[in-house]
Coordinates of N, CA, C and O in Angstrom, one line a residue:
R22 N 0.8 -1.2 0.0 CA 0.0 0.0 0.0 C 0.9 1.2 0.0 O 1.0 1.9 1.0
G23 N 1.4 1.5 -1.1 CA 2.3 2.7 -1.2 C 1.5 4.0 -1.3 O 2.1 5.1 -1.4
G24 N 0.2 3.9 -1.3 CA -0.6 5.1 -1.4 C -2.1 4.7 -1.4 O -2.4 3.5 -1.3
G25 N -3.0 5.7 -1.6 CA -4.4 5.3 -1.6 C -4.8 4.6 -2.9 O -4.2 4.7 -3.9
T26 N -5.8 3.7 -2.7 CA -6.2 2.9 -3.9 C -7.7 2.9 -4.0 O -8.4 3.1 -3.0
I27 N -8.2 2.8 -5.2 CA -9.6 2.6 -5.4 C -9.7 1.3 -6.2 O -9.0 1.1 -7.2
P28 N -10.7 0.4 -5.8 CA -10.8 -0.8 -6.5 C -11.1 -0.6 -8.0 O -11.8 0.3 -8.4
P29 N -10.5 -1.5 -8.9 CA -10.7 -1.4 -10.3 C -12.2 -1.3 -10.8 O -12.5 -0.5 -11.7
Q30 N -13.1 -2.1 -10.2 CA -14.5 -2.0 -10.6 C -15.1 -0.6 -10.3 O -15.9 -0.1 -11.0
L31 N -14.6 0.0 -9.2 CA -15.1 1.4 -8.9 C -14.6 2.4 -9.9 O -15.3 3.3 -10.3
I32 N -13.3 2.2 -10.2 CA -12.7 3.1 -11.2 C -13.5 3.0 -12.6 O -13.8 4.1 -13.2
N33 N -13.8 1.8 -13.0 CA -14.6 1.6 -14.2 C -15.9 2.3 -14.1 O -16.4 2.9 -15.1
E34 N -16.6 2.2 -13.0 CA -17.9 2.8 -12.8 C -17.8 4.4 -12.9 O -18.5 5.0 -13.5
L35 N -16.7 4.9 -12.2 CA -16.5 6.3 -12.2 C -16.2 6.9 -13.6 O -16.6 8.0 -14.0
A36 N -15.5 6.1 -14.4 CA -15.2 6.5 -15.8 C -16.4 6.7 -16.7 O -16.3 7.4 -17.7
T37 N -17.6 6.1 -16.3 CA -18.8 6.3 -17.1 C -19.4 7.7 -16.9 O -20.2 8.1 -17.7
Y38 N -19.0 8.4 -15.9 CA -19.5 9.8 -15.7 C -18.7 10.8 -16.5 O -17.5 10.6 -16.7
S39 N -19.4 11.8 -16.9 CA -18.7 12.9 -17.7 C -18.0 13.8 -16.7 O -18.2 13.8 -15.5
S40 N -17.1 14.6 -17.2 CA -16.3 15.5 -16.4 C -17.1 16.5 -15.7 O -16.7 17.1 -14.7
S41 N -18.3 16.8 -16.3 CA -19.1 17.8 -15.6 C -19.9 17.2 -14.4 O -20.3 17.9 -13.5
E42 N -20.0 15.9 -14.4 CA -20.7 15.2 -13.3 C -19.7 14.8 -12.2 O -20.1 14.7 -11.0
L43 N -18.5 14.6 -12.5 CA -17.5 14.0 -11.6 C -16.2 14.8 -11.7 O -15.7 15.0 -12.8
Q44 N -15.6 15.2 -10.6 CA -14.3 15.8 -10.6 C -13.4 15.0 -9.7 O -13.7 14.7 -8.5
V45 N -12.3 14.5 -10.3 CA -11.3 13.7 -9.5 C -10.1 14.6 -9.2 O -9.5 15.2 -10.1
K46 N -9.8 14.6 -7.9 CA -8.6 15.4 -7.5 C -7.6 14.4 -6.9 O -8.0 13.7 -5.9
E47 N -6.4 14.3 -7.4 CA -5.4 13.4 -6.9 C -4.3 14.1 -6.3 O -4.0 15.3 -6.7
E48 N -3.6 13.5 -5.4 CA -2.4 14.0 -4.7 C -2.7 15.3 -4.0 O -1.9 16.2 -4.1
V49 N -3.8 15.5 -3.4 CA -4.2 16.7 -2.6 C -4.6 16.3 -1.3 O -5.1 15.1 -1.0
E50 N -4.6 17.2 -0.4 CA -5.1 17.0 1.0 C -6.2 18.0 1.3 O -6.1 19.1 0.8
I51 N -7.1 17.6 2.0 CA -8.2 18.5 2.4 C -7.7 19.3 3.6 O -7.3 18.8 4.6
L52 N -7.8 20.6 3.5 CA -7.4 21.5 4.6 C -8.6 21.9 5.5 O -8.5 22.0 6.7
E53 N -9.8 22.0 4.8 CA -10.9 22.5 5.6 C -12.2 22.1 4.9 O -12.3 22.0 3.6
V54 N -13.2 21.7 5.6 CA -14.5 21.3 5.1 C -15.6 21.9 5.9 O -15.5 21.9 7.2
H55 N -16.6 22.5 5.3 CA -17.7 23.1 6.0 C -19.0 22.6 5.2 O -19.0 22.6 4.0
W56 N -20.0 22.3 6.0 CA -21.3 21.9 5.4 C -22.2 23.1 5.5 O -22.6 23.6 6.6
T57 N -22.6 23.6 4.3 CA -23.5 24.8 4.3 C -24.3 24.6 3.0 O -23.8 24.1 1.9
D58 N -25.5 25.1 3.0 CA -26.4 25.1 1.8 C -26.5 23.7 1.2 O -26.6 23.6 0.0
G59 N -26.5 22.6 2.0 CA -26.7 21.3 1.5 C -25.6 20.7 0.7 O -25.7 19.7 0.0
C60 N -24.4 21.2 0.9 CA -23.2 20.6 0.3 C -21.9 20.9 1.1 O -21.9 21.7 2.0
F61 N -20.9 20.2 0.7 CA -19.6 20.3 1.4 C -18.8 21.5 0.7 O -18.8 21.5 -0.6
H62 N -18.3 22.4 1.4 CA -17.4 23.4 0.9 C -16.0 23.1 1.3 O -15.7 23.1 2.5
V63 N -15.2 22.7 0.3 CA -13.9 22.1 0.6 C -12.8 23.0 0.1 O -12.8 23.5 -1.0
T64 N -11.8 23.2 1.0 CA -10.5 23.9 0.6 C -9.4 22.8 0.6 O -9.2 22.1 1.6
L65 N -8.7 22.7 -0.5 CA -7.6 21.8 -0.7 C -6.3 22.5 -0.5 O -6.2 23.7 -0.6
N66 N -5.2 21.7 -0.4 CA -3.9 22.2 -0.3 C -3.2 22.5 -1.6 O -2.0 22.8 -1.7
D67 N -4.0 22.5 -2.7 CA -3.4 22.7 -4.0 C -3.5 24.2 -4.5 O -3.2 24.6 -5.6
G68 N -4.0 25.1 -3.5 CA -4.0 26.5 -3.9 C -5.3 26.9 -4.6 O -5.6 28.1 -4.8
S69 N -6.2 25.9 -4.9 CA -7.5 26.3 -5.5 C -8.4 26.9 -4.5 O -8.3 26.8 -3.3
D70 N -9.4 27.6 -5.1 CA -10.4 28.2 -4.2 C -11.3 27.2 -3.6 O -11.4 26.1 -4.1
C71 N -12.0 27.6 -2.5 CA -13.0 26.7 -1.9 C -14.1 26.4 -2.9 O -14.6 27.3 -3.5
E72 N -14.4 25.1 -3.0 CA -15.4 24.7 -4.0 C -16.5 23.8 -3.3 O -16.2 23.1 -2.3
P73 N -17.7 23.9 -3.8 CA -18.8 23.1 -3.3 C -18.8 21.7 -3.9 O -18.5 21.5 -5.1
Y74 N -19.0 20.7 -3.1 CA -19.1 19.3 -3.5 C -20.3 18.6 -2.9 O -20.6 18.9 -1.7
D75 N -21.0 17.7 -3.6 CA -22.1 17.0 -2.9 C -21.6 15.7 -2.3 O -22.3 15.1 -1.5
M76 N -20.5 15.2 -2.7 CA -19.9 14.0 -2.2 C -18.4 14.0 -2.2 O -17.8 14.6 -3.1
I77 N -17.8 13.4 -1.2 CA -16.4 13.3 -1.1 C -16.0 11.8 -0.9 O -16.5 11.2 0.0
W78 N -15.2 11.3 -1.8 CA -14.6 10.0 -1.5 C -13.1 10.1 -1.3 O -12.4 10.8 -2.0
L79 N -12.6 9.5 -0.3 CA -11.2 9.6 0.0 C -10.5 8.2 -0.2 O -11.0 7.2 0.2
A80 N -9.4 8.2 -0.8 CA -8.5 7.1 -1.0 C -7.3 7.5 -0.2 O -6.5 8.2 -0.7
T81 N -7.1 7.0 1.0 CA -6.0 7.4 1.7 C -4.9 6.3 1.7 O -5.2 5.1 1.5
G82 N -3.7 6.7 2.0 CA -2.6 5.7 2.0 C -1.5 6.2 2.9 O -1.5 7.3 3.4
A83 N -0.6 5.3 3.2 CA 0.5 5.6 4.0 C 1.7 4.8 3.6 O 1.5 3.7 3.0
Q84 N 2.8 5.3 3.8 CA 4.1 4.6 3.5 C 4.4 3.8 4.8 O 4.8 4.4 5.8
N85 N 4.3 2.5 4.8 CA 4.6 1.7 5.9 C 5.9 1.0 5.7 O 6.0 0.3 4.7
H86 N 6.8 1.2 6.6 CA 8.1 0.5 6.6 C 8.5 0.3 8.1 O 8.4 1.2 8.9
I87 N 8.9 -0.9 8.4 CA 9.2 -1.2 9.8 C 10.3 -0.2 10.3 O 10.2 0.1 11.5
D88 N 11.2 0.3 9.5 CA 12.2 1.2 10.0 C 11.7 2.6 10.3 O 12.4 3.4 10.8
H89 N 10.4 2.9 9.9 CA 9.8 4.2 10.3 C 9.3 4.2 11.8 O 9.0 5.2 12.3
Y90 N 9.4 3.0 12.4 CA 9.1 2.9 13.8 C 10.4 2.7 14.6 O 11.0 1.7 14.5
S91 N 10.8 3.8 15.3 CA 12.1 3.7 15.9 C 12.3 2.6 16.9 O 13.4 1.9 16.9
A92 N 11.3 2.2 17.6 CA 11.4 1.1 18.6 C 11.7 -0.2 17.8 O 12.5 -1.0 18.2
L93 N 11.0 -0.4 16.7 CA 11.1 -1.7 16.0 C 12.4 -1.7 15.2 O 13.0 -2.7 15.0
S94 N 12.8 -0.5 14.7 CA 14.1 -0.4 14.1 C 15.3 -0.8 15.0 O 16.2 -1.6 14.6
H95 N 15.2 -0.3 16.2 CA 16.2 -0.7 17.2 C 16.1 -2.2 17.6 O 17.1 -2.9 17.7
L96 N 14.9 -2.7 17.7 CA 14.7 -4.1 18.0 C 15.3 -5.0 16.9 O 15.9 -6.1 17.2
R97 N 15.1 -4.6 15.7 CA 15.7 -5.4 14.5 C 17.2 -5.6 14.7 O 17.8 -6.5 14.2
K98 N 17.9 -4.6 15.3 CA 19.3 -4.7 15.5 C 19.7 -5.8 16.5 O 20.7 -6.5 16.3
V99 N 18.9 -6.0 17.5 CA 19.2 -7.0 18.5 C 18.5 -8.3 18.3 O 18.9 -9.4 18.8
L100 N 17.4 -8.3 17.6 CA 16.6 -9.4 17.3 C 16.1 -9.4 15.9 O 15.0 -9.0 15.5
P101 N 17.0 -9.8 15.0 CA 16.8 -9.6 13.5 C 15.5 -10.3 13.0 O 15.1 -11.3 13.6
V102 N 14.9 -9.7 12.0 CA 13.8 -10.3 11.3 C 13.9 -9.9 9.8 O 14.4 -8.8 9.5
N103 N 13.6 -10.9 8.9 CA 13.7 -10.5 7.5 C 12.6 -9.6 7.2 O 11.5 -9.6 7.8
V104 N 12.8 -8.7 6.2 CA 11.9 -7.7 5.7 C 11.7 -7.8 4.2 O 12.7 -7.9 3.5
T105 N 10.5 -7.6 3.8 CA 10.2 -7.6 2.3 C 9.4 -6.3 2.1 O 8.3 -6.1 2.7
N106 N 9.9 -5.4 1.3 CA 9.2 -4.1 1.0 C 8.8 -3.4 2.2 O 7.8 -2.8 2.3
G107 N 9.6 -3.5 3.2 CA 9.4 -2.7 4.5 C 8.5 -3.5 5.5 O 8.3 -3.0 6.6
F108 N 8.0 -4.6 5.1 CA 7.1 -5.4 6.0 C 7.9 -6.6 6.6 O 8.6 -7.3 5.9
P109 N 7.8 -6.8 7.9 CA 8.5 -7.9 8.5 C 7.9 -9.2 8.1 O 6.7 -9.3 7.9
I110 N 8.7 -10.2 7.9 CA 8.2 -11.6 7.7 C 8.0 -12.2 9.0 O 8.9 -12.5 9.7
L111 N 6.7 -12.4 9.3 CA 6.3 -12.9 10.6 C 5.9 -14.4 10.6 O 5.7 -14.9 9.5
N112 N 5.7 -15.0 11.7 CA 5.2 -16.3 11.8 C 3.7 -16.2 11.6 O 3.1 -15.1 11.7
K113 N 3.0 -17.4 11.4 CA 1.6 -17.4 11.2 C 0.8 -16.7 12.3 O -0.3 -16.2 12.1
D114 N 1.3 -16.8 13.6 CA 0.6 -16.2 14.7 C 1.0 -14.8 14.9 O 0.7 -14.2 16.0
L115 N 1.7 -14.2 13.9 CA 2.1 -12.8 13.9 C 3.3 -12.5 14.9 O 3.5 -11.3 15.2
T116 N 4.0 -13.5 15.3 CA 5.2 -13.3 16.2 C 6.4 -13.0 15.3 O 6.4 -13.3 14.1
W117 N 7.4 -12.5 15.9 CA 8.6 -12.1 15.3 C 9.4 -13.3 14.8 O 9.9 -14.0 15.7
R118 N 9.5 -13.5 13.6 CA 10.2 -14.7 13.0 C 11.7 -14.6 12.9 O 12.1 -13.5 12.5
A119 N 12.4 -15.6 13.3 CA 13.8 -15.6 13.1 C 14.1 -15.6 11.6 O 13.4 -16.3 10.9
P120 N 15.1 -14.9 11.2 CA 15.5 -14.9 9.8 C 15.9 -16.3 9.3 O 16.3 -17.2 10.1
A121 N 15.6 -16.6 8.0 CA 16.0 -17.9 7.4 C 17.4 -18.2 7.7 O 18.3 -17.4 7.6
G122 N 17.7 -19.4 8.1 CA 19.1 -19.8 8.4 C 19.5 -19.5 9.8 O 20.6 -19.9 10.3
E123 N 18.7 -18.7 10.5 CA 19.0 -18.4 11.9 C 17.9 -18.9 12.8 O 17.2 -18.2 13.5
E124 N 17.8 -20.3 12.8 CA 16.8 -20.9 13.5 C 17.0 -20.8 15.0 O 18.1 -20.7 15.5
I125 N 16.0 -20.8 15.8 CA 16.0 -20.7 17.2 C 16.6 -22.0 17.8 O 16.2 -23.1 17.5
T126 N 17.7 -21.9 18.6 CA 18.3 -23.0 19.2 C 18.3 -22.9 20.7 O 18.1 -21.8 21.2
D127 N 18.6 -24.0 21.4 CA 18.7 -23.9 22.9 C 19.8 -23.0 23.4 O 19.8 -22.5 24.5
D128 N 20.8 -22.8 22.5 CA 21.9 -22.0 23.0 C 21.7 -20.5 22.8 O 22.5 -19.6 23.2
E129 N 20.6 -20.1 22.1 CA 20.2 -18.7 22.0 C 19.8 -18.2 23.3 O 19.1 -18.9 24.1
P130 N 20.2 -17.0 23.7 CA 19.8 -16.5 25.0 C 18.3 -16.6 25.3 O 17.5 -16.4 24.3
I131 N 18.0 -16.9 26.5 CA 16.6 -17.1 26.8 C 15.7 -15.9 26.5 O 14.6 -16.1 26.1
W132 N 16.2 -14.7 26.7 CA 15.4 -13.5 26.4 C 15.0 -13.5 25.0 O 13.9 -13.0 24.6
K133 N 15.9 -13.9 24.1 CA 15.6 -13.9 22.6 C 14.5 -15.0 22.3 O 13.6 -14.7 21.5
Q134 N 14.6 -16.1 23.0 CA 13.6 -17.2 22.8 C 12.2 -16.7 23.2 O 11.2 -16.9 22.5
V135 N 12.2 -16.0 24.4 CA 10.9 -15.5 24.9 C 10.4 -14.4 24.0 O 9.2 -14.3 23.6
A136 N 11.3 -13.5 23.6 CA 10.9 -12.3 22.8 C 10.3 -12.7 21.5 O 9.3 -12.2 21.0
R137 N 10.9 -13.7 20.8 CA 10.3 -14.2 19.6 C 8.9 -14.7 19.7 O 8.2 -14.7 18.7
K138 N 8.6 -15.2 20.9 CA 7.2 -15.8 21.1 C 6.3 -14.7 21.6 O 5.1 -15.0 21.6
R139 N 6.8 -13.6 22.1 CA 5.9 -12.6 22.7 C 6.0 -11.2 22.1 O 5.5 -10.3 22.7
I140 N 6.5 -11.1 20.9 CA 6.4 -9.9 20.2 C 5.5 -10.1 19.0 O 5.8 -10.9 18.1
W141 N 4.4 -9.4 18.9 CA 3.4 -9.6 17.8 C 3.3 -8.3 17.1 O 3.5 -7.2 17.6
C142 N 3.1 -8.4 15.8 CA 2.8 -7.2 14.9 C 1.4 -7.3 14.4 O 1.0 -8.3 14.0
M143 N 0.8 -6.1 14.4 CA -0.6 -6.0 13.9 C -0.6 -4.8 13.0 O 0.3 -4.1 12.8
G144 N -1.8 -4.7 12.4 CA -2.0 -3.5 11.4 C -1.1 -3.7 10.2 O -0.9 -4.8 9.7
A145 N -0.7 -2.6 9.7 CA 0.1 -2.6 8.4 C 1.3 -3.5 8.4 O 1.6 -4.2 7.4
L146 N 2.0 -3.6 9.6 CA 3.2 -4.4 9.7 C 2.8 -5.9 9.6 O 3.7 -6.7 9.4
A147 N 1.6 -6.3 9.7 CA 1.2 -7.7 9.6 C 0.6 -8.0 8.2 O 0.1 -9.1 8.0
A148 N 0.8 -7.1 7.3 CA 0.2 -7.3 5.9 C 0.6 -8.5 5.2 O -0.2 -9.1 4.4
L149 N 1.9 -8.9 5.3 CA 2.3 -10.1 4.6 C 1.6 -11.4 5.1 O 1.4 -12.3 4.3
E150 N 1.1 -11.4 6.3 CA 0.4 -12.6 6.8 C -1.1 -12.4 6.7 O -1.8 -13.3 6.4
L151 N -1.6 -11.2 6.9 CA -3.0 -10.9 6.9 C -3.6 -10.5 5.6 O -4.8 -10.5 5.4
G152 N -2.7 -10.1 4.7 CA -3.2 -9.6 3.4 C -3.7 -8.2 3.4 O -3.5 -7.5 4.3
P153 N -4.4 -7.8 2.3 CA -4.9 -6.4 2.2 C -5.8 -6.0 3.3 O -6.0 -4.8 3.5
D154 N -6.4 -6.9 4.0 CA -7.3 -6.5 5.1 C -6.6 -6.1 6.4 O -7.2 -5.7 7.4
A155 N -5.2 -6.2 6.4 CA -4.5 -5.9 7.6 C -4.8 -4.6 8.2 O -4.7 -4.4 9.4
L156 N -5.1 -3.6 7.4 CA -5.4 -2.2 7.9 C -6.8 -1.9 8.3 O -7.1 -0.8 8.7
N157 N -7.7 -2.8 8.0 CA -9.1 -2.5 8.4 C -9.6 -3.4 9.5 O -8.9 -4.1 10.2
L158 N -10.9 -3.2 9.9 CA -11.5 -3.9 11.0 C -11.4 -5.4 10.9 O -11.2 -6.1 11.9
I159 N -11.6 -5.9 9.7 CA -11.6 -7.3 9.5 C -10.2 -7.9 9.7 O -10.0 -8.9 10.4
G160 N -9.2 -7.1 9.3 CA -7.8 -7.5 9.5 C -7.4 -7.4 11.0 O -6.7 -8.3 11.5
A161 N -8.0 -6.4 11.7 CA -7.7 -6.3 13.1 C -8.3 -7.5 13.8 O -7.7 -8.1 14.8
R162 N -9.5 -7.9 13.4 CA -10.1 -9.1 14.0 C -9.3 -10.3 13.8 O -9.1 -11.1 14.7
H163 N -9.0 -10.6 12.5 CA -8.2 -11.8 12.2 C -6.9 -11.8 12.9 O -6.5 -12.8 13.5
G164 N -6.2 -10.6 13.0 CA -4.9 -10.6 13.7 C -5.1 -10.8 15.2 O -4.3 -11.5 15.8
S165 N -6.2 -10.2 15.8 CA -6.4 -10.4 17.2 C -6.7 -11.8 17.6 O -6.3 -12.3 18.6
V166 N -7.4 -12.5 16.7 CA -7.7 -13.9 16.9 C -6.4 -14.7 16.9 O -6.2 -15.6 17.8
R167 N -5.5 -14.5 16.0 CA -4.2 -15.2 15.9 C -3.4 -14.9 17.2 O -2.8 -15.8 17.7
V168 N -3.3 -13.7 17.6 CA -2.6 -13.3 18.8 C -3.2 -14.0 20.0 O -2.5 -14.5 20.8
A169 N -4.5 -13.9 20.1 CA -5.2 -14.5 21.3 C -4.9 -16.0 21.4 O -4.7 -16.5 22.4
E170 N -5.0 -16.7 20.2 CA -4.7 -18.1 20.2 C -3.3 -18.4 20.6 O -3.0 -19.4 21.3
A171 N -2.3 -17.6 20.2 CA -0.9 -17.8 20.5 C -0.7 -17.6 22.0 O 0.0 -18.4 22.7
I172 N -1.4 -16.6 22.6 CA -1.3 -16.3 24.0 C -1.9 -17.5 24.8 O -1.3 -18.0 25.8
R173 N -3.1 -17.9 24.4 CA -3.7 -19.0 25.0 C -2.9 -20.3 25.0 O -2.7 -21.0 26.0
H174 N -2.3 -20.6 23.8 CA -1.4 -21.8 23.6 C -0.2 -21.7 24.6 O 0.1 -22.6 25.3
D175 N 0.4 -20.5 24.6 CA 1.6 -20.3 25.5 C 1.2 -20.5 27.0 O 1.9 -21.1 27.7
Y176 N 0.1 -19.9 27.3 CA -0.4 -20.0 28.7 C -0.7 -21.5 29.1 O -0.2 -21.9 30.1
D177 N -1.4 -22.2 28.2 CA -1.7 -23.6 28.5 C -0.4 -24.4 28.6 O -0.3 -25.3 29.4
R178 N 0.6 -24.1 27.7 CA 1.8 -24.9 27.7 C 2.6 -24.6 29.1 O 3.1 -25.5 29.7
Q179 N 2.6 -23.4 29.5 CA 3.3 -23.0 30.8 C 2.6 -23.7 31.9 O 3.2 -24.2 32.8
R180 N 1.2 -23.7 31.9 CA 0.5 -24.3 33.0 C 0.7 -25.8 33.0 O 0.9 -26.3 34.1
N181 N 0.8 -26.4 31.9 CA 1.1 -27.9 31.8 C 2.5 -28.2 32.3 O 2.7 -29.1 33.0
D182 N 3.5 -27.3 31.9 CA 4.8 -27.5 32.4 C 4.9 -27.3 33.9 O 5.6 -28.1 34.6
N183 N 4.2 -26.4 34.5 CA 4.2 -26.2 36.0 C 3.5 -27.4 36.6 O 4.0 -27.8 37.7
N184 N 2.5 -27.9 36.1 CA 1.8 -29.1 36.7 C 2.7 -30.3 36.6 O 2.8 -31.1 37.6
N185 N 3.5 -30.5 35.6 CA 4.4 -31.6 35.5 C 5.5 -31.5 36.5 O 5.9 -32.5 37.1
L186 N 6.0 -30.2 36.8 CA 7.0 -30.1 37.9 C 6.4 -30.5 39.2 O 7.1 -31.1 40.0
E187 N 5.2 -30.1 39.5 CA 4.6 -30.4 40.8 C 4.4 -31.9 40.9 O 4.5 -32.5 42.0
D188 N 4.0 -32.6 39.8 CA 3.7 -34.0 39.9 C 5.0 -34.8 40.1 O 4.9 -35.9 40.6
C189 N 6.2 -34.3 39.7 CA 7.4 -35.1 39.8 C 7.9 -35.2 41.2 O 8.8 -35.9 41.5
G190 N 7.4 -34.3 42.2 CA 7.8 -34.4 43.5 C 9.1 -33.7 43.9 O 9.5 -33.7 45.0
C191 N 9.6 -33.0 42.8 CA 10.9 -32.2 43.1 C 10.6 -30.8 43.6 O 11.5 -30.2 44.0
C192 N 9.4 -30.4 43.6 CA 9.1 -29.0 44.0 C 8.2 -28.9 45.2 O 7.3 -29.8 45.4

Protein backbone atom coordinates (compact mmCIF):
# COMPACT_ATOMS: atom_id res chain seq x y z
CA ARG A 1 0.00 0.00 0.00
CA GLY A 2 2.29 2.69 -1.22
CA GLY A 3 -0.62 5.12 -1.43
CA GLY A 4 -4.38 5.34 -1.64
CA THR A 5 -6.20 2.91 -3.87
CA ILE A 6 -9.60 2.62 -5.44
CA PRO A 7 -10.80 -0.84 -6.52
CA PRO A 8 -10.72 -1.37 -10.32
CA GLN A 9 -14.49 -2.00 -10.56
CA LEU A 10 -15.13 1.37 -8.90
CA ILE A 11 -12.69 3.14 -11.25
CA ASN A 12 -14.56 1.63 -14.22
CA GLU A 13 -17.88 2.84 -12.83
CA LEU A 14 -16.51 6.33 -12.20
CA ALA A 15 -15.19 6.48 -15.78
CA THR A 16 -18.78 6.28 -17.07
CA TYR A 17 -19.53 9.76 -15.67
CA SER A 18 -18.75 12.88 -17.66
CA SER A 19 -16.26 15.46 -16.38
CA SER A 20 -19.13 17.83 -15.62
CA GLU A 21 -20.67 15.23 -13.27
CA LEU A 22 -17.49 14.05 -11.60
CA GLN A 23 -14.31 15.80 -10.59
CA VAL A 24 -11.31 13.71 -9.52
CA LYS A 25 -8.59 15.40 -7.51
CA GLU A 26 -5.43 13.38 -6.93
CA GLU A 27 -2.41 13.99 -4.72
CA VAL A 28 -4.16 16.66 -2.64
CA GLU A 29 -5.06 16.99 1.00
CA ILE A 30 -8.21 18.50 2.44
CA LEU A 31 -7.41 21.52 4.57
CA GLU A 32 -10.93 22.50 5.58
CA VAL A 33 -14.52 21.30 5.09
CA HIS A 34 -17.74 23.12 5.96
CA TRP A 35 -21.30 21.90 5.43
CA THR A 36 -23.53 24.76 4.25
CA ASP A 37 -26.42 25.08 1.84
CA GLY A 38 -26.72 21.29 1.46
CA CYS A 39 -23.19 20.62 0.27
CA PHE A 40 -19.59 20.35 1.37
CA HIS A 41 -17.44 23.44 0.87
CA VAL A 42 -13.91 22.13 0.58
CA THR A 43 -10.53 23.86 0.65
CA LEU A 44 -7.64 21.78 -0.67
CA ASN A 45 -3.90 22.23 -0.28
CA ASP A 46 -3.39 22.74 -4.03
CA GLY A 47 -4.04 26.50 -3.86
CA SER A 48 -7.46 26.28 -5.52
CA ASP A 49 -10.45 28.24 -4.24
CA CYS A 50 -12.96 26.70 -1.85
CA GLU A 51 -15.39 24.66 -3.97
CA PRO A 52 -18.79 23.06 -3.29
CA TYR A 53 -19.12 19.26 -3.55
CA ASP A 54 -22.10 17.01 -2.93
CA MET A 55 -19.94 13.96 -2.17
CA ILE A 56 -16.35 13.29 -1.13
CA TRP A 57 -14.61 9.96 -1.55
CA LEU A 58 -11.22 9.55 0.01
CA ALA A 59 -8.55 7.07 -0.96
CA THR A 60 -5.98 7.36 1.74
CA GLY A 61 -2.62 5.69 2.00
CA ALA A 62 0.49 5.59 4.04
CA GLN A 63 4.06 4.57 3.52
CA ASN A 64 4.57 1.73 5.93
CA HIS A 65 8.07 0.49 6.60
CA ILE A 66 9.25 -1.20 9.77
CA ASP A 67 12.18 1.21 10.00
CA HIS A 68 9.77 4.17 10.30
CA TYR A 69 9.05 2.91 13.84
CA SER A 70 12.13 3.73 15.92
CA ALA A 71 11.43 1.10 18.59
CA LEU A 72 11.12 -1.65 15.97
CA SER A 73 14.13 -0.39 14.06
CA HIS A 74 16.21 -0.74 17.23
CA LEU A 75 14.66 -4.13 18.00
CA ARG A 76 15.70 -5.39 14.55
CA LYS A 77 19.33 -4.72 15.49
CA VAL A 78 19.22 -7.00 18.53
CA LEU A 79 16.55 -9.45 17.34
CA PRO A 80 16.76 -9.63 13.52
CA VAL A 81 13.76 -10.31 11.31
CA ASN A 82 13.70 -10.53 7.51
CA VAL A 83 11.87 -7.70 5.75
CA THR A 84 10.20 -7.56 2.34
CA ASN A 85 9.25 -4.14 0.95
CA GLY A 86 9.37 -2.72 4.47
CA PHE A 87 7.12 -5.39 5.99
CA PRO A 88 8.50 -7.90 8.53
CA ILE A 89 8.21 -11.58 7.66
CA LEU A 90 6.28 -12.91 10.64
CA ASN A 91 5.17 -16.32 11.82
CA LYS A 92 1.56 -17.37 11.20
CA ASP A 93 0.64 -16.24 14.72
CA LEU A 94 2.12 -12.79 13.90
CA THR A 95 5.15 -13.26 16.16
CA TRP A 96 8.65 -12.06 15.30
CA ARG A 97 10.15 -14.75 13.03
CA ALA A 98 13.84 -15.63 13.13
CA PRO A 99 15.50 -14.92 9.77
CA ALA A 100 15.95 -17.91 7.44
CA GLY A 101 19.07 -19.83 8.41
CA GLU A 102 18.99 -18.36 11.92
CA GLU A 103 16.77 -20.95 13.54
CA ILE A 104 16.04 -20.73 17.25
CA THR A 105 18.33 -23.03 19.19
CA ASP A 106 18.67 -23.89 22.87
CA ASP A 107 21.95 -21.97 23.01
CA GLU A 108 20.19 -18.73 21.96
CA PRO A 109 19.82 -16.45 25.01
CA ILE A 110 16.57 -17.13 26.83
CA TRP A 111 15.41 -13.53 26.43
CA LYS A 112 15.58 -13.94 22.63
CA GLN A 113 13.61 -17.18 22.76
CA VAL A 114 10.92 -15.52 24.87
CA ALA A 115 10.91 -12.31 22.82
CA ARG A 116 10.34 -14.17 19.55
CA LYS A 117 7.24 -15.78 21.09
CA ARG A 118 5.94 -12.60 22.72
CA ILE A 119 6.40 -9.85 20.16
CA TRP A 120 3.42 -9.60 17.83
CA CYS A 121 2.85 -7.21 14.94
CA MET A 122 -0.60 -6.02 13.93
CA GLY A 123 -1.96 -3.53 11.45
CA ALA A 124 0.08 -2.63 8.39
CA LEU A 125 3.15 -4.45 9.65
CA ALA A 126 1.21 -7.73 9.56
CA ALA A 127 0.19 -7.26 5.93
CA LEU A 128 2.31 -10.14 4.61
CA GLU A 129 0.39 -12.56 6.84
CA LEU A 130 -3.05 -10.92 6.93
CA GLY A 131 -3.17 -9.63 3.36
CA PRO A 132 -4.87 -6.44 2.21
CA ASP A 133 -7.31 -6.52 5.14
CA ALA A 134 -4.46 -5.91 7.61
CA LEU A 135 -5.37 -2.22 7.90
CA ASN A 136 -9.12 -2.52 8.37
CA LEU A 137 -11.46 -3.89 11.03
CA ILE A 138 -11.59 -7.35 9.46
CA GLY A 139 -7.79 -7.52 9.52
CA ALA A 140 -7.73 -6.31 13.11
CA ARG A 141 -10.14 -9.07 14.05
CA HIS A 142 -8.20 -11.76 12.17
CA GLY A 143 -4.95 -10.56 13.72
CA SER A 144 -6.37 -10.38 17.23
CA VAL A 145 -7.70 -13.95 16.92
CA ARG A 146 -4.23 -15.18 15.91
CA VAL A 147 -2.56 -13.31 18.77
CA ALA A 148 -5.17 -14.48 21.31
CA GLU A 149 -4.73 -18.10 20.19
CA ALA A 150 -0.94 -17.79 20.53
CA ILE A 151 -1.27 -16.33 24.04
CA ARG A 152 -3.73 -19.03 25.05
CA HIS A 153 -1.44 -21.75 23.65
CA ASP A 154 1.59 -20.30 25.48
CA TYR A 155 -0.40 -19.99 28.72
CA ASP A 156 -1.67 -23.59 28.47
CA ARG A 157 1.84 -24.87 27.74
CA GLN A 158 3.28 -23.04 30.75
CA ARG A 159 0.48 -24.28 32.99
CA ASN A 160 1.10 -27.87 31.84
CA ASP A 161 4.85 -27.46 32.39
CA ASN A 162 4.20 -26.20 35.95
CA ASN A 163 1.80 -29.09 36.66
CA ASN A 164 4.40 -31.58 35.47
CA LEU A 165 6.97 -30.07 37.86
CA GLU A 166 4.57 -30.38 40.79
CA ASP A 167 3.73 -33.99 39.86
CA CYS A 168 7.39 -35.07 39.80
CA GLY A 169 7.78 -34.41 43.55
CA CYS A 170 10.85 -32.23 43.08
CA CYS A 171 9.09 -28.97 43.98
